[in-house]
Short mmCIF file of C-alpha atoms in Angstrom, two decimals:
data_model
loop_
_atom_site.label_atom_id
_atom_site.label_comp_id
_atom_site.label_asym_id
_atom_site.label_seq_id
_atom_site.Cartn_x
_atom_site.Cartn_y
_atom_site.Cartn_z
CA UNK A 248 0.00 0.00 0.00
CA UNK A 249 1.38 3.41 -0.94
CA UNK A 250 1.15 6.95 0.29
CA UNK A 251 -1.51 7.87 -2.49
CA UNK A 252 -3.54 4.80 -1.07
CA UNK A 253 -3.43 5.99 2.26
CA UNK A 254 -4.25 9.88 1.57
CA UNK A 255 -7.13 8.67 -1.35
CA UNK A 256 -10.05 9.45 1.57
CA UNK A 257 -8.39 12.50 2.68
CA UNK A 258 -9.58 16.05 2.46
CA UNK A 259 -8.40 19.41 3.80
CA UNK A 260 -11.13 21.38 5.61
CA UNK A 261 -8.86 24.20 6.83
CA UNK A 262 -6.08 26.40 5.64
CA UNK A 263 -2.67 26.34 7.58
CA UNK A 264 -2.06 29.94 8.86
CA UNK A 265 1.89 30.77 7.81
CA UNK A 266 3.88 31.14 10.54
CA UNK A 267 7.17 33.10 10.42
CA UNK A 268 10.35 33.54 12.76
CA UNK A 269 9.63 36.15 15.23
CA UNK A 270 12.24 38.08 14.84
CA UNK A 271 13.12 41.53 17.07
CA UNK A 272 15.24 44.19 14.94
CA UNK A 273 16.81 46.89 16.80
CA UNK A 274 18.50 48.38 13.86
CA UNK A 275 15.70 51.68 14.14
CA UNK A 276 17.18 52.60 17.27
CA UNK A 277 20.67 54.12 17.74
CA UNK A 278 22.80 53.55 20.28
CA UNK A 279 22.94 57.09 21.34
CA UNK A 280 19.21 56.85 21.72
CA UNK A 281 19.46 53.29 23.55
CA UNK A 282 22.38 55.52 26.52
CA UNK A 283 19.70 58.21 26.36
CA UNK A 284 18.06 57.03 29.44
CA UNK A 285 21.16 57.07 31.76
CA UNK A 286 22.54 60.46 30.29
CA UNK A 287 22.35 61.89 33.65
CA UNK A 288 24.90 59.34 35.05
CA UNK A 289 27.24 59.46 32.31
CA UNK A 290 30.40 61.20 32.61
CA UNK A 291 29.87 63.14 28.62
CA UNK A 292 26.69 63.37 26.51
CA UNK A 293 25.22 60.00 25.68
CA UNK A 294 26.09 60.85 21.32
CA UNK A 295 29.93 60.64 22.41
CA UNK A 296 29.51 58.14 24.25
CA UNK A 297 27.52 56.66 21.43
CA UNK A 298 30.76 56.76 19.34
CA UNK A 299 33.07 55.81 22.15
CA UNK A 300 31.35 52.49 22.22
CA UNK A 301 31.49 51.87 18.21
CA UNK A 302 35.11 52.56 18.18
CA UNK A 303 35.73 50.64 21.27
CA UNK A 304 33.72 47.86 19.77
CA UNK A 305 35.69 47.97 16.37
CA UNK A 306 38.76 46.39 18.06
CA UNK A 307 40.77 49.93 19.08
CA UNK A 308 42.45 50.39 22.38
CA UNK A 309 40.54 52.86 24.40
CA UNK A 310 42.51 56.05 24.12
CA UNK A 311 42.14 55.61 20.37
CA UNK A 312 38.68 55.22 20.60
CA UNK A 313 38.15 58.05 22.95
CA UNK A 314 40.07 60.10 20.22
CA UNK A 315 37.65 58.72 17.61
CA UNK A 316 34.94 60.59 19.95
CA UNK A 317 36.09 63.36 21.17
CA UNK A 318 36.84 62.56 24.25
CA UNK A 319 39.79 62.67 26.60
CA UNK A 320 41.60 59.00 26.90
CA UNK A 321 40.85 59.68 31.00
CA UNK A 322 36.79 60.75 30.29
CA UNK A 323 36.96 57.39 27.54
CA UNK A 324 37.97 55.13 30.55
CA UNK A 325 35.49 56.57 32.99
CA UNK A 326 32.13 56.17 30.41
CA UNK A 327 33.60 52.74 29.52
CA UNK A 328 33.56 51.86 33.32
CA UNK A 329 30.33 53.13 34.04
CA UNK A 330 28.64 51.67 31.24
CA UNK A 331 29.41 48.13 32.75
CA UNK A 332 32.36 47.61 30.11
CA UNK A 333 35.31 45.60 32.08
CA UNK A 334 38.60 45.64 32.46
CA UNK A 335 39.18 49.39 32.18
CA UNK A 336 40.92 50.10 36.01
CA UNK A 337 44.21 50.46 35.75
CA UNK A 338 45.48 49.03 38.95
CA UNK A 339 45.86 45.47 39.86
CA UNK A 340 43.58 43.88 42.74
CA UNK A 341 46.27 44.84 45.14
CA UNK A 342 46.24 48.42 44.09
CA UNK A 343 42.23 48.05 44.04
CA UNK A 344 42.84 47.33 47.49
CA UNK A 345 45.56 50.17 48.24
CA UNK A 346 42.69 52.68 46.88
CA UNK A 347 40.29 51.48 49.13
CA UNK A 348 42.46 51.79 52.52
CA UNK A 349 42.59 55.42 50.97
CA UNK A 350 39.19 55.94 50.67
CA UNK A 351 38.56 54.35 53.79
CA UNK A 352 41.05 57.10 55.22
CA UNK A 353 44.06 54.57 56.54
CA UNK A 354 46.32 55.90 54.19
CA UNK A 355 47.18 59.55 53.11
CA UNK A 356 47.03 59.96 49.24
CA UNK A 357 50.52 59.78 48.35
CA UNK A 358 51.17 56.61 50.63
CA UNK A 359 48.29 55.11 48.66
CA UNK A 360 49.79 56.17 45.00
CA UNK A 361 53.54 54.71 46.58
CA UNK A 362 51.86 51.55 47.40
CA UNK A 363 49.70 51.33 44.72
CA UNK A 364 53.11 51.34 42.01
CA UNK A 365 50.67 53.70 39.87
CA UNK A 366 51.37 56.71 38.38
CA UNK A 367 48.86 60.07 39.58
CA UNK A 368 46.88 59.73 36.20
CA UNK A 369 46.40 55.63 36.76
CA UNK A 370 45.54 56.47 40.77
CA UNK A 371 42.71 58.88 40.02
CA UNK A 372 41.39 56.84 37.25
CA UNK A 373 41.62 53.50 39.66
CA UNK A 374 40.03 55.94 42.50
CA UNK A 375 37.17 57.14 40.20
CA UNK A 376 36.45 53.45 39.27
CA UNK A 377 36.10 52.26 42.65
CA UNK A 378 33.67 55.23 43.45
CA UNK A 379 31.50 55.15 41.24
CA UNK A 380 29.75 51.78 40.14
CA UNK A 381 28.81 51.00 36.34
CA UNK A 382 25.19 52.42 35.71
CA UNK A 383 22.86 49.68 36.51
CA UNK A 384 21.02 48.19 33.09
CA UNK A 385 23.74 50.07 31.00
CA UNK A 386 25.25 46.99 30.44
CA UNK A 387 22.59 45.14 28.86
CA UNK A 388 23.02 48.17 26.04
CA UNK A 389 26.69 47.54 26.29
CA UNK A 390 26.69 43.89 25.41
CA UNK A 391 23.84 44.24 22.68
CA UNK A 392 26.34 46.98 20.80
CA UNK A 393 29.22 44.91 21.47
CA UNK A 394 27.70 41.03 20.46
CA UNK A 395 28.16 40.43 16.36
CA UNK A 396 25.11 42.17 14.67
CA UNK A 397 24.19 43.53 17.96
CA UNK A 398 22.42 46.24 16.52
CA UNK A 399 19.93 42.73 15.55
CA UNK A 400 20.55 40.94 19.05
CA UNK A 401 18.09 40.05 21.57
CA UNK A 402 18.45 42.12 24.93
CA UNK A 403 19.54 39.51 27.87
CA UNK A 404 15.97 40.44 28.89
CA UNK A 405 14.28 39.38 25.48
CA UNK A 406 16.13 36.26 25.46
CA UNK A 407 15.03 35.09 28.75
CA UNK A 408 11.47 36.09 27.76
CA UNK A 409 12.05 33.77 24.64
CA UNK A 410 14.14 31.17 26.81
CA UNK A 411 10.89 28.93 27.26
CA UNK A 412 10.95 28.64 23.42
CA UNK A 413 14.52 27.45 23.05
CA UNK A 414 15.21 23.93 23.18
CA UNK A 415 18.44 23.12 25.54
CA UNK A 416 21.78 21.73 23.55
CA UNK A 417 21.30 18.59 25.20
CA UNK A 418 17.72 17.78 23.90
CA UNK A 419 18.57 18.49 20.41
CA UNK A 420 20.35 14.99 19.81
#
């Protein structure tokens, strides 16, 4: 018995609806306009920052890519930390630590910069980073802009949304 045996007594009483990928493009809205809502916490306006971020995110180091925006290497550093991008302190963990016994007022300022091994430019950038915290939810914009085609990404918050829909690596085999 064939397949045109089987289906002979068949009919089709309803139409199957076509059903796309949902897909979520975030290629309308610019990344100055995604910063725009924690403007008052950055450092610069959020359109240098904007540009920071895309030269930052093309691979150059970040005095380069504060050049690229206008900014100051020092002001590029400080809007990198506080938009949740890591790895811009200068100082090791120990002089993290150093900075803090400063702050804490156990140490006067230039026994802290001794200790620390830093230069005066590397201990106020290291102190600035360990007063002020990266900008909560600025990071989700962060690591949209900075995933491939991030402009087309998800947000961390979309995906979990989503996650439900996603079958686990394991249960594809």
């Amino acid at each position: 018995m064939g397949l045109s045996e089987i289906a002979a007594g068949l009919t089709v009483t309803t139409r199957q609806e076509e059903r796309g990928v949902a897909t979520v493009d975030a290629t309308d809205v610019p990344l100055a306009e995604r910063l725009a809502p924690y403007a008052d916490e950055l450092p610069c306006p959020v359109e240098p920052a904007a540009a920071l971020l895309d030269a930052y995110g093309a691979g150059t180091s970040v005095g380069a890519a504060a050049s690229a925006a206008g900014l100051a290497p020092t002001m590029g550093a400080k809007v990198l930390h506080r938009l949740g991008v890591a790895g811009v302190t200068p100082l090791s963990p120990l002089a993290r630590e150093v900075v803090g016994d400063w702050l804490d007022g156990e140490l006067s300022r230039s026994e802290a910069v001794t200790l620390s091994g830093a230069s005066a430019a590397e201990f106020a950038l290291g102190a600035y980073c360990e007063t002020h915290a990266p900008i909560t939810g600025a990071a989700e914009v962060v690591a949209a802009a900075r995933e491939p085609d991030g402009s087309r990404s998800l947000a961390r918050r979309e995906r979990d949304a989503f996650a439900e829909t996603f079958d686990a690596p394991a249960e594809l085999r």
